[in-house]
Amino acid sequence: MIPKNIIPANKRELKNYIGIGTTIKNTLTLTHRALLKMIHNPEVFFDMTLMPITFTLLFAFIFGGAISGNITNYLPTLIPGVLIMTFVTSCGSAGAQVREDADKGIMNRFKSMPIARIAPLASILIADFVKYAVAGIIVFVIGFLLGYQPDAGIIAVGVTILFLMFITWCLSWVFAWVGMIVKSASTVTSVSTMMMMPLSFLSNALVPVETMPWWLQWFVNINPLSHVITAIRLMLTNGTVGLDFLVSLGCCFLILIIFIPLTLHAYKKK
Amino acid sequence: MNKEENSKENESLAIEAHGMVKKFGNYMAVNGVDLKVPVGSIYGLVGPNGAGKTTIINMLATLTQANDGTIKIFNYDVKKENNIVRQLIGLTGQFASIDENLSAIENLMIFGKLHGLSGGEAKKRAYELLEEFNLTEHKKKSVEKFSGGMRRRLDLAVSLISEPPLIFLDEPTTGLDPRTRAQLWKTIRKLVEKGSTILLTTQYLDEADQLADRIMLIDHGQVVIDGTPDQLKDSIGAESLQFTVRNIEKVNEAMKIVEKILGVEVQQVEDSNVTAPMTQIDKLVDILNELNKANIHLSDVHIQKPTLDDVFMTLTAESIKNVPGEK
Ligand SMILES: Nc1ncnc2c1ncn2[C@@H]1O[C@H](COP(=O)(O)OP(=O)(O)OP(=O)(O)O)[C@@H](O)[C@H]1O
Ligand SMILES: [Mg+2]
């Protein structure tokens, strides 16, 4: 029922700005919404689970013998490669989600409410951290089952997952921006696959660079993903942070500096 | 003195808009509409498809910016003070704006929290609203599995969660069954009793007639007429005479007789149904006498008061005729 009287407009406490506290509260509430959506639609985890499983098994059995003599010796090369491929394919999902929301009536409701404009966007990008974490853990579990034991131990595994989560999060801003400028949500996913798939294959993810022709080596060496992969291989075997690690982080900050303003600008115009 | 009265008037207006204009490219979707809605009233916006009703609501509810004109909601400017305005309004758009992937209760809780309610308050409000809109038994169901009417009800419930003093309802009863519609009318009246102001659009003119204190009829983005339902009905003239001729061949003859007596144009509605504006009721006796003399028999005759449907038909047809000349 509607029990009490409605407070008239002139008796209300009103403010014409949205403070940082409200912004954070709104973002958390909407992150909760995005997480609930994941729980209701567990299919979103399927591709993130299925892909690393098939890739690891497939590549381990096909290339393992040829490249490293046997499967176990190949795993330290392969696992970081599969990790990066898994993460990289999921970096478009936030952009697609943002776009889907923007196309639906729910965006009109958000717009008519006194909430921080940025909250619907930010919440989706935050909630996707959960997906990334799940993906990272799955790859390591599969590797472990095949006999992979990173020399640097469990802490290095944790650092690697966090590092990759951050990198993927930065990349997801690129596709959040793509989501704002293309026609539909499905375009975002195809753009991200078209861009990231070749990038992840044309890297040192699966095979040693030395086996490639010189022009390919040239590209593989400037591909930022190769630096990321080298960085996590070093982290997982030695437990140390090398130059590649820093170069990767540098690339990420560059992406953030360019794409956060671009995305916000496109988002506000919508 | 005058100034004081003026400000008093402003205070009692929930919506005050002057010369609202919205263009899409070269197309004038809304073309200079003025709107004044007093606090505590129900205002109905009616008009043909594409007239500009939704566009007007979108401008009032801060979803789109008007190209021209001033809009004030409780005396707050929608452009400069849009966040204040957003704290004072609830909107149920023409199309569903709830989250398909969440359950009913989750939708209500999330939107409650976004409006600044605590978890406990949001839950309490959510349950009250589920009860009010007969959704309690479906609270855990995902909205994807809702029927059209259930979605509509949840959509309405979500817009009431902040107990706003001004509520926009864009075709709130479209797709609702008769009982649910009647319940919604009750809810709307109750909201007004508690102090809310309501602006609604509808394609059901009897609904506007029943609910609204004032109605505005718009067409091609312009106001055709506004006033109380009775004023609107009076505007298209008085009662009309309607009769059915038993023998179809004699319809034309009957029409001529009536035209001669009343001195107005008579219209053939269907095969043997005839209608004519009737300013002098006592001429009815003459008509019946003359028809009788001409040996024309009627199977039905009655005097009809104009309905809002007549207002709609007459006035929007007129503006269709006028528009090409204007452009
Ligand atoms: N985003 C838009 N871009 C271009 N034209 C638009 C847009 N939104 C509305 N219009 C046009 O503006 C006019 C008014 O549309 P509006 O939705 O306000 O009509 P309405 O009165 O709500 O109609 P209905 O009864 O069908 O809901 C229509 O001619 C429509 O095509
Ligand atoms: Mg409409």
XYZ file of C-alpha atoms and ligand atoms in Angstrom:
629
model
C 0.000 0.000 0.000
C 0.986 3.632 -0.124
C 0.796 4.465 3.568
C 2.240 7.860 4.259
C 1.783 11.149 2.561
C 4.147 12.097 -0.172
C 6.538 14.839 0.876
C 5.830 17.938 -1.215
C 8.577 19.289 -3.440
C 9.230 22.399 -1.367
C 9.713 20.406 1.843
C 12.463 18.218 0.455
C 16.193 18.484 0.860
C 17.517 18.815 -2.655
C 20.918 19.341 -4.133
C 21.944 20.001 -7.674
C 25.236 18.120 -7.631
C 26.288 14.548 -7.085
C 29.082 14.150 -4.580
C 31.860 11.606 -4.641
C 30.146 9.593 -1.888
C 26.954 9.219 -3.913
C 28.987 8.356 -6.988
C 30.723 5.534 -5.156
C 27.462 4.310 -3.629
C 25.708 4.322 -7.009
C 28.600 2.495 -8.620
C 28.614 -0.182 -5.932
C 24.849 -0.667 -6.214
C 25.121 -1.079 -9.958
C 28.128 -3.376 -9.610
C 25.891 -5.498 -7.433
C 23.375 -5.447 -10.282
C 25.993 -6.547 -12.813
C 27.123 -9.371 -10.532
C 23.527 -10.513 -10.042
C 23.183 -10.619 -13.809
C 26.236 -12.867 -14.047
C 24.813 -15.179 -11.404
C 21.490 -15.378 -13.242
C 23.202 -15.993 -16.580
C 26.080 -18.346 -15.818
C 26.514 -18.857 -19.567
C 28.780 -15.811 -19.538
C 31.331 -17.970 -17.766
C 31.084 -20.786 -20.302
C 33.210 -19.321 -23.054
C 35.696 -18.177 -20.471
C 35.921 -21.708 -19.122
C 35.615 -23.701 -22.312
C 38.152 -21.706 -24.266
C 41.107 -22.163 -21.910
C 40.301 -25.840 -21.470
C 40.187 -26.590 -25.204
C 43.157 -24.356 -26.018
C 45.359 -25.844 -23.328
C 44.540 -29.423 -24.228
C 44.670 -28.845 -27.972
C 47.962 -26.990 -28.057
C 49.581 -29.139 -25.403
C 48.936 -32.322 -27.330
C 49.564 -30.918 -30.824
C 52.631 -28.728 -30.257
C 53.972 -30.144 -27.005
C 56.102 -32.864 -28.576
C 57.243 -30.820 -31.547
C 58.297 -27.732 -29.670
C 59.569 -28.929 -26.331
C 60.031 -32.662 -26.667
C 57.138 -33.490 -24.361
C 53.987 -31.941 -22.914
C 55.315 -31.168 -19.451
C 58.259 -29.246 -20.831
C 55.962 -27.256 -23.096
C 53.588 -26.176 -20.314
C 55.725 -23.281 -18.970
C 55.614 -21.795 -22.480
C 51.999 -22.654 -23.165
C 50.228 -21.680 -19.928
C 51.170 -17.979 -20.096
C 50.141 -18.012 -23.759
C 46.743 -19.499 -23.042
C 46.323 -17.115 -20.110
C 46.790 -14.126 -22.343
C 44.491 -15.518 -25.027
C 41.750 -16.153 -22.519
C 41.984 -12.735 -20.953
C 42.256 -10.969 -24.247
C 39.112 -12.558 -25.670
C 37.118 -11.436 -22.649
C 38.138 -7.797 -22.795
C 35.333 -6.970 -25.244
C 32.525 -8.268 -23.058
C 32.255 -5.162 -20.896
C 32.005 -2.978 -23.981
C 29.235 -5.177 -25.360
C 27.402 -5.009 -22.046
C 27.695 -1.231 -21.861
C 26.325 -0.983 -25.359
C 23.468 -3.360 -24.609
C 22.416 -1.257 -21.629
C 22.620 1.901 -23.682
C 20.271 0.440 -26.281
C 17.726 -0.738 -23.755
C 14.998 1.262 -22.069
C 16.804 0.911 -18.771
C 19.221 3.655 -19.823
C 16.285 6.056 -19.980
C 15.442 5.213 -16.415
C 19.023 5.766 -15.296
C 18.999 9.106 -17.069
C 15.833 10.227 -15.325
C 17.240 9.400 -11.886
C 19.462 11.490 -9.620
C 22.458 9.183 -9.945
C 26.050 9.688 -11.064
C 26.204 9.547 -14.866
C 29.349 7.484 -14.761
C 27.987 4.777 -12.449
C 26.288 2.518 -15.036
C 29.472 2.443 -17.109
C 31.925 2.107 -14.243
C 29.947 -0.662 -12.572
C 30.126 -2.920 -15.627
C 33.859 -2.443 -15.936
C 34.296 -3.233 -12.264
C 32.054 -6.294 -12.234
C 34.052 -7.838 -15.058
C 36.996 -8.219 -12.665
C 35.156 -11.229 -11.316
C 35.109 -12.818 -14.770
C 38.801 -12.186 -15.235
C 39.666 -13.716 -11.885
C 37.608 -16.813 -12.680
C 39.325 -17.137 -16.054
C 42.809 -16.858 -14.539
C 42.145 -19.440 -11.863
C 40.703 -21.894 -14.390
C 43.778 -21.767 -16.610
C 46.096 -22.465 -13.680
C 43.927 -25.320 -12.474
C 44.015 -26.959 -15.911
C 47.754 -26.454 -16.110
C 48.168 -27.968 -12.669
C 46.112 -31.006 -13.678
C 48.380 -31.536 -16.710
C 51.420 -31.411 -14.452
C 52.396 -27.737 -14.590
C 54.062 -26.353 -11.469
C 55.327 -22.796 -11.739
C 58.810 -22.572 -10.272
C 58.170 -19.236 -8.586
C 55.313 -20.593 -6.462
C 51.817 -19.578 -5.540
C 52.507 -15.899 -4.828
C 53.825 -15.445 -8.368
C 50.604 -17.049 -9.632
C 48.574 -14.524 -7.653
C 50.659 -11.613 -8.909
C 50.297 -12.881 -12.480
C 46.523 -13.079 -12.233
C 46.292 -9.580 -10.741
C 48.643 -8.221 -13.385
C 46.565 -9.755 -16.180
C 43.327 -8.550 -14.606
C 44.660 -5.032 -14.654
C 45.830 -5.325 -18.259
C 42.509 -6.722 -19.428
C 40.664 -4.026 -17.529
C 42.689 -1.375 -19.331
C 41.989 -3.043 -22.680
C 38.271 -3.225 -21.875
C 38.190 0.589 -21.913
C 39.142 0.433 -25.586
C 36.095 -1.688 -26.297
C 33.871 0.339 -24.003
C 34.681 3.197 -26.356
C 34.083 0.975 -29.397
C 30.742 0.077 -27.807
C 29.794 3.735 -27.714
C 30.490 4.397 -31.391
C 29.344 1.246 -33.231
C 25.775 0.341 -34.134
C 25.107 -2.647 -31.905
C 26.414 -4.773 -29.055
C 27.270 -7.724 -31.284
C 29.596 -5.515 -33.324
C 31.656 -4.880 -30.195
C 32.375 -8.561 -29.693
C 33.272 -9.127 -33.328
C 35.545 -6.077 -33.371
C 37.297 -7.259 -30.233
C 37.762 -10.791 -31.566
C 38.983 -9.531 -34.939
C 41.512 -7.274 -33.258
C 42.680 -9.391 -30.376
C 42.771 -12.852 -31.979
C 45.453 -12.010 -34.582
C 47.345 -9.992 -31.982
C 47.465 -12.937 -29.625
C 48.493 -15.424 -32.342
C 51.099 -13.083 -33.814
C 52.968 -13.080 -30.539
C 55.237 -15.399 -28.635
C 52.177 -16.933 -26.949
C 52.443 -20.428 -28.413
C 55.785 -20.919 -30.123
C 59.314 -19.524 -29.678
C 59.964 -16.439 -31.796
C 63.160 -17.875 -33.290
C 61.142 -20.329 -35.389
C 59.432 -17.519 -37.336
C 60.511 -15.666 -40.535
C 62.289 -12.343 -39.882
C 59.392 -10.046 -40.849
C 57.093 -11.896 -38.505
C 59.712 -11.755 -35.766
C 59.804 -8.010 -36.247
C 56.051 -7.724 -35.653
C 55.985 -10.214 -32.797
C 58.693 -8.262 -31.021
C 56.834 -4.955 -31.165
C 53.486 -6.552 -30.276
C 52.755 -5.380 -26.730
C 51.140 -8.720 -25.953
C 54.536 -10.399 -26.442
C 55.927 -8.170 -23.701
C 53.069 -9.125 -21.431
C 53.697 -12.801 -22.083
C 57.437 -12.501 -21.548
C 56.729 -10.616 -18.344
C 54.481 -13.314 -16.920
C 56.837 -16.113 -17.992
C 59.595 -14.422 -16.050
C 57.279 -13.861 -13.106
C 56.177 -17.499 -13.084
C 59.656 -18.999 -13.416
C 61.838 -16.544 -11.463
C 59.273 -14.614 -9.473
C 60.832 -11.331 -10.609
C 59.557 -8.186 -12.275
C 61.472 -7.522 -15.478
C 61.614 -4.752 -18.037
C 58.771 -6.330 -20.010
C 56.535 -6.088 -16.951
C 57.140 -2.361 -16.743
C 56.757 -1.876 -20.490
C 53.371 -3.634 -20.302
C 52.218 -1.426 -17.453
C 53.392 1.611 -19.414
C 51.285 0.559 -22.405
C 48.305 0.140 -20.091
C 48.596 3.630 -18.685
C 48.864 4.959 -22.211
C 45.622 3.163 -23.105
C 43.894 4.520 -20.002
C 45.028 8.077 -20.708
C 43.661 7.909 -24.239
C 40.547 5.809 -23.885
C 39.020 6.843 -20.567
C 38.441 10.426 -21.777
C 37.311 9.181 -25.208
C 34.840 6.745 -23.679
C 33.487 9.228 -21.164
C 33.035 11.812 -23.864
C 31.158 9.415 -26.166
C 29.135 8.123 -23.225
C 27.997 11.561 -22.115
C 26.900 12.431 -25.622
C 24.651 9.372 -25.834
C 0.544 42.696 -5.273
C 0.609 41.332 -8.751
C 4.073 39.931 -8.246
C 3.035 38.138 -5.102
C 0.144 36.500 -6.868
C 2.459 35.514 -9.633
C 4.896 33.783 -7.345
C 2.028 32.080 -5.566
C 0.870 30.717 -8.870
C 4.351 29.494 -9.632
C 4.525 27.710 -6.323
C 1.363 25.808 -7.023
C 2.553 24.595 -10.412
C 4.261 21.240 -10.731
C 5.054 21.814 -14.381
C 5.357 25.130 -16.127
C 6.581 25.070 -19.691
C 6.586 27.791 -22.319
C 7.181 27.377 -26.027
C 8.709 23.915 -25.888
C 10.329 22.998 -29.199
C 12.022 19.758 -30.172
C 13.472 19.184 -33.604
C 14.785 15.932 -35.024
C 16.812 17.099 -37.979
C 14.410 19.311 -39.848
C 11.362 17.665 -38.383
C 9.503 19.615 -35.706
C 8.385 16.848 -33.342
C 7.202 19.408 -30.785
C 6.446 22.869 -31.998
C 5.843 25.524 -29.359
C 3.840 23.787 -26.667
C 2.879 25.575 -23.427
C 1.963 23.469 -20.454
C 0.870 24.306 -16.930
C 0.098 21.543 -14.501
C -1.063 22.512 -11.005
C 0.243 20.594 -7.999
C -2.054 17.757 -7.006
C -3.790 17.325 -10.322
C -3.926 14.676 -13.000
C -3.125 15.997 -16.433
C -3.831 13.955 -19.541
C -1.878 14.277 -22.756
C -3.641 12.751 -25.750
C -3.093 12.790 -29.471
C -2.543 10.555 -32.489
C 0.550 8.373 -32.915
C 3.571 10.504 -33.583
C 1.915 13.640 -32.199
C 4.839 14.286 -29.871
C 3.559 13.068 -26.494
C 6.564 10.939 -25.634
C 8.905 13.643 -26.824
C 7.229 16.151 -24.489
C 7.557 13.773 -21.551
C 11.202 13.154 -22.400
C 11.896 16.868 -22.308
C 10.059 17.332 -19.016
C 11.841 14.347 -17.461
C 15.341 15.605 -18.447
C 15.930 12.789 -20.943
C 16.259 15.089 -23.936
C 16.966 18.775 -24.060
C 14.455 21.039 -25.691
C 15.716 23.087 -28.631
C 13.760 26.078 -27.446
C 11.492 27.228 -24.647
C 11.682 27.107 -20.871
C 10.671 24.217 -18.678
C 10.288 24.397 -14.943
C 9.435 21.526 -12.651
C 8.318 22.787 -9.237
C 9.990 26.005 -10.273
C 13.350 24.317 -10.928
C 14.812 24.719 -14.377
C 15.275 21.368 -16.156
C 18.427 22.530 -17.872
C 20.264 24.197 -15.020
C 18.920 22.216 -12.091
C 18.441 18.853 -13.714
C 19.679 16.875 -10.762
C 17.150 18.528 -8.472
C 14.422 17.844 -10.996
C 15.461 14.203 -11.124
C 14.970 13.945 -7.383
C 11.376 15.094 -7.768
C 10.136 12.939 -10.616
C 9.267 9.342 -11.348
C 9.018 8.162 -14.923
C 7.317 5.202 -16.481
C 8.275 5.395 -20.121
C 6.252 4.063 -23.001
C 8.644 1.134 -23.299
C 9.759 -1.096 -20.458
C 12.776 0.211 -18.599
C 13.515 -2.493 -16.088
C 16.267 -5.060 -16.050
C 15.215 -8.201 -17.912
C 17.850 -10.407 -16.324
C 16.921 -9.623 -12.738
C 13.960 -10.702 -10.659
C 11.167 -8.341 -9.648
C 12.426 -7.875 -6.123
C 16.008 -7.350 -7.298
C 14.871 -4.649 -9.713
C 12.973 -2.845 -6.966
C 15.820 -3.132 -4.471
C 18.477 -1.903 -6.894
C 16.443 1.106 -7.958
C 15.490 1.821 -4.350
C 19.146 1.887 -3.348
C 20.018 4.072 -6.311
C 17.486 6.551 -4.955
C 19.449 6.638 -1.722
C 17.349 4.261 0.378
C 19.195 2.000 2.784
C 19.037 -1.759 2.239
C 16.283 -2.125 4.844
C 14.202 0.765 3.563
C 14.545 -0.417 -0.017
C 13.355 -3.870 0.964
C 10.368 -2.500 2.863
C 9.339 -0.259 -0.034
C 9.858 -3.112 -2.484
C 7.486 -5.382 -0.604
C 4.860 -2.636 -0.267
C 4.970 -2.012 -3.995
C 4.888 -5.693 -4.912
C 1.758 -5.928 -2.805
C 0.206 -2.812 -4.348
C 0.778 -4.110 -7.863
C -0.153 -7.737 -7.150
C 3.289 -9.048 -7.897
C 4.160 -10.553 -4.534
C 3.872 -14.139 -5.744
C 6.176 -13.398 -8.686
C 8.808 -11.527 -6.730
C 11.562 -14.082 -7.329
C 10.765 -14.633 -10.986
C 13.136 -13.251 -13.589
C 11.531 -10.392 -15.509
C 12.317 -12.229 -18.761
C 9.587 -14.667 -17.812
C 7.031 -11.952 -17.039
C 3.960 -11.382 -19.178
C 3.545 -7.989 -20.841
C 1.117 -6.723 -18.215
C 3.296 -7.916 -15.348
C 6.265 -6.050 -16.811
C 4.159 -2.922 -17.101
C 3.138 -3.185 -13.469
C 6.687 -3.722 -12.293
C 7.801 -0.787 -14.409
C 5.219 1.382 -12.675
C 6.188 0.065 -9.270
C 9.833 0.915 -9.904
C 8.965 4.515 -10.778
C 7.103 4.933 -7.503
C 9.910 3.687 -5.307
C 11.219 7.140 -4.455
C 7.689 8.431 -3.711
C 8.155 11.333 -6.095
C 5.837 14.346 -5.988
C 5.593 14.364 -9.797
C 5.007 11.235 -11.834
C 5.124 10.867 -15.605
C 3.206 7.921 -17.008
C 3.561 7.351 -20.730
C 0.672 5.084 -21.748
C 0.608 3.351 -18.368
C -2.370 1.112 -19.078
C -1.493 -0.088 -22.564
C -1.651 -3.855 -22.536
C -3.308 -4.195 -19.140
C -6.392 -6.328 -18.601
C -9.571 -4.516 -17.482
C -9.247 -5.441 -13.826
C -5.606 -4.438 -13.642
C -6.428 -1.221 -15.413
C -9.146 -0.398 -12.910
C -6.689 -1.145 -10.103
C -4.130 1.138 -11.651
C -6.688 3.937 -11.860
C -7.265 3.445 -8.157
C -3.548 3.569 -7.452
C -3.230 6.745 -9.508
C -6.087 8.407 -7.630
C -4.608 7.319 -4.333
C -1.246 8.804 -5.279
C -2.906 12.102 -6.030
C -4.754 12.004 -2.727
C -1.410 11.596 -0.984
C -0.096 14.678 -2.718
C 1.433 13.539 -6.005
C 0.927 15.250 -9.321
C 0.513 13.107 -12.400
C 1.035 13.713 -16.085
C -0.118 10.802 -18.180
C -0.571 10.008 -21.828
C -3.084 7.519 -23.064
C -4.712 6.233 -26.213
C -7.871 5.407 -24.260
C -9.919 8.550 -24.196
C -12.404 7.202 -21.688
C -9.416 6.785 -19.400
C -8.417 10.419 -19.831
C -12.049 11.376 -19.281
C -12.272 9.365 -16.060
C -8.929 10.303 -14.576
C -7.731 13.639 -15.803
C -8.636 17.028 -14.364
C -7.382 18.633 -17.519
C -6.613 17.239 -20.941
C -4.424 18.532 -23.701
C -4.948 17.285 -27.208
C -1.875 17.623 -29.394
C -1.260 16.829 -33.017
C 1.814 17.373 -35.179
C 3.639 18.729 -32.177
C 1.137 21.490 -31.560
C -1.640 22.021 -29.053
C -5.013 21.512 -30.685
C -7.041 22.250 -27.579
C -6.745 21.997 -23.828
C -9.179 22.219 -20.984
C -11.320 20.127 -18.682
C -12.946 17.083 -20.261
C -16.289 18.912 -20.319
C -14.798 21.978 -21.970
C -13.315 19.769 -24.649
C -16.622 18.062 -25.292
C -18.466 21.377 -25.426
C -15.955 22.694 -27.909
C -17.184 20.499 -30.705
C -20.787 21.472 -30.270
C -23.734 19.970 -28.574
C -25.411 16.607 -28.716
C -25.850 14.712 -31.912
C -28.861 12.933 -33.278
C -28.245 9.377 -34.359
C -30.756 7.130 -36.067
C -30.914 3.972 -38.123
C -33.190 3.691 -41.128
C -34.919 0.352 -41.447
C -34.999 0.384 -45.252
C -31.558 1.111 -46.656
C -32.864 2.529 -49.919
C -34.530 5.350 -48.069
C -31.393 6.592 -46.279
C -30.723 9.405 -48.728
C -34.272 10.648 -48.577
C -34.165 10.602 -44.770
C -30.917 12.542 -44.742
C -32.398 15.235 -46.931
C -35.384 15.637 -44.647
C -33.214 16.001 -41.566
C -30.884 18.436 -43.314
C -33.833 20.606 -44.250
C -35.218 20.727 -40.730
C -31.953 21.210 -38.826
C -30.165 23.243 -41.477
C -26.894 21.382 -40.903
C -24.793 18.808 -42.695
C -25.831 15.234 -41.999
C -23.413 12.332 -42.113
C -23.931 8.725 -43.057
C -21.876 6.686 -40.584
C -22.538 3.189 -41.803
C -24.985 1.862 -44.405
C -28.165 2.866 -42.665
C -26.814 4.836 -39.692
C -27.082 8.579 -39.836
C -25.737 11.209 -37.472
C -26.304 14.947 -37.293
C -25.311 17.695 -34.858
C -28.373 18.625 -32.791
C -28.477 22.098 -31.324
C -32.237 22.276 -30.779
C -33.485 19.123 -29.140
C -37.179 20.070 -29.574
C -36.818 19.783 -33.345
C -36.790 16.025 -32.794
C -40.583 15.894 -32.900
C -40.655 17.635 -36.290
C -38.072 15.237 -37.655
C -39.948 12.191 -36.521
C -43.201 13.603 -37.955
C -41.697 14.393 -41.346
C -40.017 10.997 -41.590
C -43.281 9.348 -40.699
C -45.123 11.318 -43.361
C -42.527 10.236 -45.949
C -43.131 6.670 -44.860
C -39.561 6.175 -43.593
C -39.302 3.888 -40.600
C -36.522 3.916 -38.069
C -35.191 0.955 -36.138
C -33.266 3.067 -33.655
C -33.056 6.692 -32.649
C -31.172 8.413 -29.860
C -29.498 11.622 -28.862
C -25.823 11.209 -28.099
C -23.708 13.481 -25.951
C -20.277 14.028 -27.504
C -17.516 11.839 -26.119
C -13.825 12.587 -26.060
C -13.557 10.191 -28.988
C -15.679 12.617 -30.997
C -13.447 15.488 -29.889
C -10.396 13.523 -30.959
C -11.853 12.544 -34.331
C -13.198 15.965 -35.171
C -10.239 18.062 -34.082
C -7.383 15.895 -35.268
C -9.084 15.427 -38.644
C -9.295 19.219 -38.922
C -5.639 19.680 -38.186
C -4.726 17.087 -40.806
C -6.589 19.221 -43.318
C -4.829 22.361 -42.107
C -1.272 21.133 -41.972
C -0.264 20.912 -45.638
C -1.225 24.565 -46.105
C 0.951 25.530 -43.176
C 4.136 23.823 -44.292
N 14.934 9.960 -31.645
C 14.179 10.389 -32.663
N 14.737 10.689 -33.858
C 13.994 11.121 -34.876
N 12.666 11.325 -34.833
C 12.044 11.044 -33.676
C 12.761 10.571 -32.537
N 11.888 10.385 -31.529
C 10.679 10.718 -32.017
N 10.756 11.130 -33.306
C 9.652 11.609 -34.136
O 8.959 12.604 -33.431
C 7.578 12.479 -33.610
C 6.887 12.404 -32.269
O 7.203 11.183 -31.657
P 6.632 10.772 -30.241
O 7.290 9.499 -29.865
O 6.775 11.913 -29.313
O 5.102 10.515 -30.564
P 3.940 10.032 -29.595
O 2.938 11.107 -29.550
O 4.507 9.578 -28.309
O 3.371 8.805 -30.424
P 2.764 7.401 -29.921
O 1.350 7.627 -29.595
O 2.906 6.536 -31.123
O 3.594 6.951 -28.776
C 7.364 11.257 -34.483
O 7.128 11.680 -35.799
C 8.659 10.510 -34.406
O 8.930 9.859 -35.610
Mg 4.615 7.857 -27.328
